[in-house]
């Protein structure tokens, strides 16, 4: 009984301490001369997403920005849909051997970008009008060279609304603050804002050309150069619907967790285990944890209160998908991403 209480308390402590950073204050942009930001959107077969994304980007306020869409050999109407909007639409040359498609498209866009800062973002995101102003203001206030921002999940499927804890676990595994030498780097490729100087300093996407976790490796490269990397402290910048169907959710998260597990430290694994201990036994500490989860998950997406009661199922699902990823790695199964197969390094 005492051991259970201690484990539950430790799990609650981890849950609170690892999510408190997402409630810090963020600032708006306040500079005399606005720098130009080049928004680079790599895309492949995104005809249903690219239109709404570009419409949200064209509503950005308080910044100077150019929008570059880089079509990476799409076989659908992505290029045609993007061309209807008031943005620059580029066709990337055929991907060279040894390059991951997304990094190739990002590198091509960066070559033609004119901004002092680059924002790399994905086609499945929807940006709020003041988002870039907030992000750039935070970067300048922190004197950072690179920032990444977590998404606010749209949860258009009813079953996603019950998976708040599932989506919080990768954030709990992340270490704060992000500094040189840390083994707990959190970054998300859906939102990477970097100065052009820092981008060139780390070798751009050419240095990441074969990486399937180019977001984490970009942050790692910045830190290894002695530059400053920060995580935006709120999920207020953009929304995302990562997967439309349960099948896409299953396959997508297997890929993400399979690749991410290679980056997880022992300390992160231990803390995740303590969170499992919190929700897989019933004590008064567990009730406090459920109430806190109900509050904090609403800051990260349109997650429902009834999903709090399914917290153990979220943890089981996370474990099952993680094990599926381990099995694929052991079987040396190729990683499929945007209809292309890659060998896991």
Coordinates of C-alpha atoms in Angstrom, one line a residue:
X1 CA 0.0 0.0 0.0
X2 CA 2.8 2.4 0.9
X3 CA 4.7 1.5 -2.2
X4 CA 1.7 2.0 -4.4
X5 CA 1.1 5.5 -2.8
X6 CA 4.8 6.4 -3.4
X7 CA 4.7 5.3 -7.0
X8 CA 1.4 7.2 -7.6
X9 CA 2.8 10.3 -6.0
X10 CA 6.0 10.1 -8.1
X11 CA 3.8 9.6 -11.3
X12 CA 1.7 12.7 -10.4
X13 CA 4.9 14.7 -9.8
X14 CA 6.2 13.8 -13.2
X15 CA 2.8 14.6 -14.9
X16 CA 2.7 18.1 -13.3
X17 CA 6.4 19.0 -13.6
X18 CA 6.7 17.9 -17.3
X19 CA 3.6 19.8 -18.3
X20 CA 4.1 23.0 -16.3
X21 CA 6.4 24.5 -19.0
X22 CA 3.4 24.7 -21.4
X23 CA 1.7 27.3 -19.2
X24 CA 4.5 29.9 -19.3
X25 CA 4.0 33.4 -20.7
X26 CA 4.6 34.0 -24.4
X27 CA 5.1 37.4 -26.0
X28 CA 4.0 39.2 -29.1
X29 CA 6.4 40.7 -31.6
X30 CA 7.7 44.2 -30.6
X31 CA 10.4 45.4 -32.9
X32 CA 10.9 48.6 -34.9
X33 CA 11.7 46.8 -38.2
X34 CA 10.0 43.6 -39.1
X35 CA 12.3 41.0 -40.5
X36 CA 11.1 39.0 -43.5
X37 CA 10.1 35.4 -42.8
X38 CA 10.1 32.8 -45.5
X39 CA 7.4 30.2 -44.9
X40 CA 8.4 27.0 -46.6
X41 CA 5.8 24.2 -47.1
X42 CA 7.1 20.9 -48.4
X43 CA 4.3 18.8 -49.7
X44 CA 3.6 15.6 -51.5
X45 CA 0.1 14.4 -52.4
X46 CA -1.7 16.9 -50.2
X47 CA -4.4 18.2 -52.5
X48 CA -7.0 18.1 -49.7
X49 CA -4.8 19.9 -47.1
X50 CA -2.8 22.5 -49.1
X51 CA -5.7 24.8 -49.9
X52 CA -6.9 25.3 -46.2
X53 CA -3.3 25.6 -45.0
X54 CA -2.4 28.4 -47.5
X55 CA -5.6 30.2 -46.7
X56 CA -4.7 30.2 -43.1
X57 CA -1.1 31.4 -43.9
X58 CA -2.4 34.3 -46.0
X59 CA -4.4 35.5 -43.0
X60 CA -1.2 35.9 -40.9
X61 CA -0.9 39.4 -39.3
X62 CA 1.8 41.5 -37.8
X63 CA 4.6 40.1 -39.8
X64 CA 6.3 40.3 -43.2
X65 CA 6.2 36.9 -44.9
X66 CA 6.6 35.2 -48.2
X67 CA 5.0 31.8 -48.7
X68 CA 6.8 29.1 -50.7
X69 CA 5.1 25.8 -51.5
X70 CA 7.5 23.1 -52.7
X71 CA 5.8 20.2 -54.4
X72 CA 7.8 17.0 -54.0
X73 CA 6.7 15.0 -57.1
X74 CA 3.0 14.8 -56.1
X75 CA 0.9 12.4 -58.2
X76 CA -2.4 14.2 -57.3
X77 CA -3.5 17.8 -57.8
X78 CA -1.4 19.4 -55.0
X79 CA 0.4 21.7 -57.4
X80 CA -2.7 22.8 -59.2
X81 CA -4.6 23.6 -55.9
X82 CA -1.6 25.5 -54.5
X83 CA -1.3 27.5 -57.7
X84 CA -4.7 29.0 -57.2
X85 CA -3.5 30.9 -54.1
X86 CA -1.4 34.0 -54.0
X87 CA 1.9 32.2 -53.2
X88 CA 5.0 31.0 -54.9
X89 CA 4.6 27.4 -56.0
X90 CA 7.7 25.4 -56.9
X91 CA 8.3 22.0 -58.3
X92 CA 11.2 20.3 -56.6
X93 CA 13.6 18.5 -59.0
X94 CA 13.6 14.7 -58.7
X95 CA 14.9 13.6 -55.3
X96 CA 18.5 12.6 -55.3
X97 CA 19.6 9.2 -54.0
X98 CA 20.2 9.2 -50.2
X99 CA 17.7 12.1 -49.5
X100 CA 14.5 11.9 -47.6
X101 CA 11.8 13.6 -49.6
X102 CA 10.7 16.1 -47.0
X103 CA 14.3 17.3 -46.4
X104 CA 14.9 17.6 -50.2
X105 CA 11.8 19.8 -50.6
X106 CA 12.8 21.9 -47.6
X107 CA 16.4 22.3 -48.9
X108 CA 15.1 23.4 -52.4
X109 CA 12.7 25.9 -50.9
X110 CA 15.4 27.3 -48.6
X111 CA 17.7 27.9 -51.6
X112 CA 15.1 30.2 -53.2
X113 CA 13.9 31.8 -49.9
X114 CA 14.6 35.5 -49.4
X115 CA 13.8 35.8 -45.7
X116 CA 16.0 36.4 -42.7
X117 CA 14.1 33.6 -40.9
X118 CA 12.7 30.4 -42.2
X119 CA 9.5 28.7 -41.0
X120 CA 9.2 25.1 -42.0
X121 CA 5.6 23.8 -41.6
X122 CA 3.5 21.0 -42.9
X123 CA 0.4 20.8 -45.1
X124 CA -1.8 19.4 -42.4
X125 CA -1.5 22.4 -40.2
X126 CA -3.9 25.4 -39.8
X127 CA -2.3 28.6 -38.5
X128 CA -3.9 31.2 -36.3
X129 CA -3.6 34.9 -37.6
X130 CA -1.3 36.1 -34.8
X131 CA 0.8 32.9 -34.6
X132 CA 3.9 33.9 -36.6
X133 CA 4.0 37.2 -34.7
X134 CA 3.9 35.4 -31.4
X135 CA 6.5 32.8 -32.5
X136 CA 8.9 35.4 -33.9
X137 CA 8.4 37.6 -30.8
X138 CA 9.2 34.6 -28.5
X139 CA 12.3 33.7 -30.6
X140 CA 13.6 37.3 -30.4
X141 CA 12.8 37.7 -26.7
X142 CA 14.6 34.4 -25.9
X143 CA 17.5 35.4 -28.2
X144 CA 17.0 31.9 -29.7
X145 CA 18.2 30.7 -33.1
X146 CA 15.6 28.0 -33.5
X147 CA 12.2 27.3 -31.9
X148 CA 9.7 24.6 -32.3
X149 CA 6.1 24.6 -31.3
X150 CA 3.7 21.8 -30.2
X151 CA 0.3 21.6 -32.0
X152 CA -3.3 22.0 -30.8
X153 CA -5.0 18.8 -31.9
X154 CA -8.3 19.3 -33.8
X155 CA -9.6 15.8 -32.9
X156 CA -12.2 15.6 -35.7
X157 CA -12.8 11.9 -35.0
X158 CA -14.7 11.1 -31.8
X159 CA -12.3 8.4 -30.8
X160 CA -9.4 10.8 -30.9
X161 CA -11.1 13.0 -28.3
X162 CA -10.5 10.2 -25.7
X163 CA -6.7 10.0 -26.3
X164 CA -5.5 13.1 -24.5
X165 CA -3.0 11.2 -22.3
X166 CA -1.7 9.4 -25.4
X167 CA -0.8 12.6 -27.1
X168 CA 0.8 14.0 -23.9
X169 CA 3.2 11.2 -23.4
X170 CA 5.8 12.4 -26.0
X171 CA 5.8 15.8 -24.3
X172 CA 6.2 14.2 -20.9
X173 CA 9.3 12.4 -22.2
X174 CA 10.8 15.6 -23.4
X175 CA 13.4 17.4 -21.2
X176 CA 13.3 21.0 -20.2
X177 CA 15.1 23.2 -20.9
X178 CA 16.6 22.1 -24.2
X179 CA 20.4 22.4 -23.9
X180 CA 23.6 21.1 -25.4
X181 CA 24.4 17.5 -24.4
X182 CA 20.8 16.7 -23.4
X183 CA 19.6 13.3 -24.4
X184 CA 15.9 14.4 -24.3
X185 CA 15.4 16.6 -27.3
X186 CA 11.9 17.5 -28.3
X187 CA 11.1 19.1 -31.7
X188 CA 8.3 18.8 -34.1
X189 CA 8.6 19.3 -37.8
X190 CA 5.2 20.8 -38.1
X191 CA 6.6 24.0 -36.8
X192 CA 10.3 24.9 -37.0
X193 CA 11.2 28.6 -37.0
X194 CA 15.0 29.2 -37.5
X195 CA 17.2 32.1 -38.4
X196 CA 18.8 31.9 -41.8
X197 CA 22.2 32.3 -40.2
X198 CA 21.6 29.4 -37.9
X199 CA 20.2 27.3 -40.7
X200 CA 23.3 27.9 -42.8
X201 CA 25.6 27.3 -39.8
X202 CA 24.3 23.7 -39.3
X203 CA 24.6 22.9 -43.0
X204 CA 20.9 23.3 -43.8
X205 CA 18.8 20.3 -44.7
X206 CA 21.8 18.9 -46.6
X207 CA 23.2 17.9 -43.2
X208 CA 19.9 16.2 -42.5
X209 CA 19.3 14.7 -45.9
X210 CA 19.0 11.0 -44.8
X211 CA 17.4 11.7 -41.5
X212 CA 13.9 10.4 -40.8
X213 CA 13.7 12.6 -37.7
X214 CA 15.0 15.8 -39.3
X215 CA 13.2 18.0 -36.7
X216 CA 15.0 16.4 -33.7
X217 CA 18.3 16.4 -35.7
X218 CA 17.9 20.0 -36.6
X219 CA 17.5 21.0 -33.0
X220 CA 20.4 18.7 -32.0
X221 CA 22.6 20.4 -34.7
X222 CA 21.7 23.8 -33.4
X223 CA 22.6 22.9 -29.9
X224 CA 25.9 21.2 -30.9
X225 CA 26.9 24.4 -32.6
X226 CA 26.5 26.2 -29.3
X227 CA 23.4 28.0 -30.5
X228 CA 20.1 28.5 -28.6
X229 CA 17.0 26.3 -29.1
X230 CA 13.7 26.8 -27.3
X231 CA 10.3 25.3 -27.3
X232 CA 7.3 27.7 -27.6
X233 CA 5.4 27.4 -24.3
X234 CA 1.9 27.1 -25.6
X235 CA -0.2 25.2 -28.2
X236 CA -1.8 28.4 -29.4
X237 CA 0.0 28.8 -32.8
X238 CA -1.6 26.2 -35.0
X239 CA -4.0 23.3 -35.2
X240 CA -3.4 19.9 -36.8
X241 CA -5.4 16.9 -37.8
X242 CA -2.6 14.4 -38.2
X243 CA -4.6 11.4 -39.4
X244 CA -8.1 11.1 -40.8
X245 CA -8.7 7.4 -40.2
X246 CA -7.9 4.8 -37.5
X247 CA -5.7 2.9 -40.0
X248 CA -3.7 6.1 -40.8
X249 CA -3.4 6.8 -37.0
X250 CA -2.1 3.3 -36.4
X251 CA 0.5 3.3 -39.2
X252 CA 1.5 6.9 -38.5
X253 CA 2.1 6.5 -34.8
X254 CA 4.0 3.2 -35.3
X255 CA 6.4 5.2 -37.6
X256 CA 6.7 8.1 -35.1
X257 CA 7.2 6.0 -32.0
X258 CA 9.5 3.6 -33.9
X259 CA 11.8 6.4 -34.8
X260 CA 11.3 8.3 -31.6
X261 CA 12.3 5.4 -29.3
X262 CA 15.8 5.6 -30.6
X263 CA 16.0 9.1 -29.1
X264 CA 14.5 8.3 -25.7
X265 CA 16.8 8.4 -22.7
X266 CA 16.6 6.0 -19.7
X267 CA 15.4 9.0 -17.5
X268 CA 12.5 9.6 -19.9
X269 CA 11.6 5.9 -19.9
X270 CA 11.6 5.9 -16.1
X271 CA 9.3 8.9 -15.9
X272 CA 6.9 7.4 -18.4
X273 CA 6.8 4.2 -16.3
X274 CA 5.9 6.3 -13.3
X275 CA 3.0 7.8 -15.2
X276 CA 1.8 4.3 -15.9
X277 CA 2.0 3.6 -12.2
X278 CA -0.2 6.6 -11.5
X279 CA -3.1 5.4 -13.7
X280 CA -2.9 1.7 -13.3
X281 CA -3.8 1.6 -9.6
X282 CA -6.6 3.4 -7.7
X283 CA -5.6 5.7 -4.9
X284 CA -6.7 9.2 -4.0
X285 CA -3.5 10.4 -5.8
X286 CA -4.9 8.8 -9.0
X287 CA -8.1 10.8 -8.6
X288 CA -6.0 14.0 -8.4
X289 CA -4.0 12.9 -11.4
X290 CA -7.2 12.3 -13.4
X291 CA -8.5 15.8 -12.5
X292 CA -5.2 17.4 -13.5
X293 CA -5.2 15.4 -16.8
X294 CA -8.7 16.7 -17.6
X295 CA -7.5 20.2 -17.1
X296 CA -4.1 20.0 -18.9
X297 CA -5.3 18.0 -21.9
X298 CA -7.7 20.7 -22.9
X299 CA -4.7 23.0 -23.5
X300 CA -3.3 20.6 -26.1
X301 CA -6.4 19.7 -28.1
X302 CA -10.1 19.2 -28.3
X303 CA -9.9 16.3 -25.9
X304 CA -13.1 15.3 -24.0
X305 CA -13.5 15.0 -20.3
X306 CA -14.9 11.5 -20.7
X307 CA -11.5 10.5 -22.2
X308 CA -9.9 11.0 -18.8
X309 CA -11.7 7.9 -17.6
X310 CA -10.0 6.0 -20.5
X311 CA -6.5 7.1 -19.4
X312 CA -5.4 3.4 -18.8
X313 CA -6.6 2.5 -22.4
X314 CA -4.5 5.4 -23.7
X315 CA -1.5 4.0 -22.0
X316 CA -2.2 0.4 -23.2
X317 CA -2.6 1.7 -26.8
X318 CA 0.7 3.6 -26.5
X319 CA 2.5 0.5 -25.3
X320 CA 1.0 -1.7 -28.0
X321 CA 1.9 0.7 -30.8
X322 CA 5.4 1.1 -29.3
X323 CA 5.8 -2.7 -29.3
X324 CA 4.6 -2.9 -32.9
X325 CA 7.3 -0.4 -33.7
X326 CA 10.0 -2.4 -31.9
X327 CA 8.9 -5.6 -33.8
X328 CA 9.1 -3.7 -37.2
X329 CA 12.6 -2.5 -36.3
X330 CA 13.7 -6.0 -35.3
X331 CA 12.4 -7.4 -38.5
X332 CA 14.2 -4.6 -40.4
X333 CA 11.0 -3.5 -42.1
X334 CA 11.3 -0.4 -44.2
X335 CA 9.8 2.9 -43.0
X336 CA 7.0 4.1 -45.3
X337 CA 6.5 7.8 -45.4
X338 CA 4.4 9.6 -48.1
X339 CA 4.3 6.5 -50.3
X340 CA 8.1 6.1 -50.2
X341 CA 10.1 3.4 -48.4
X342 CA 13.2 4.2 -46.4
X343 CA 15.7 2.0 -44.6
X344 CA 15.9 2.9 -40.9
X345 CA 19.4 4.0 -40.0

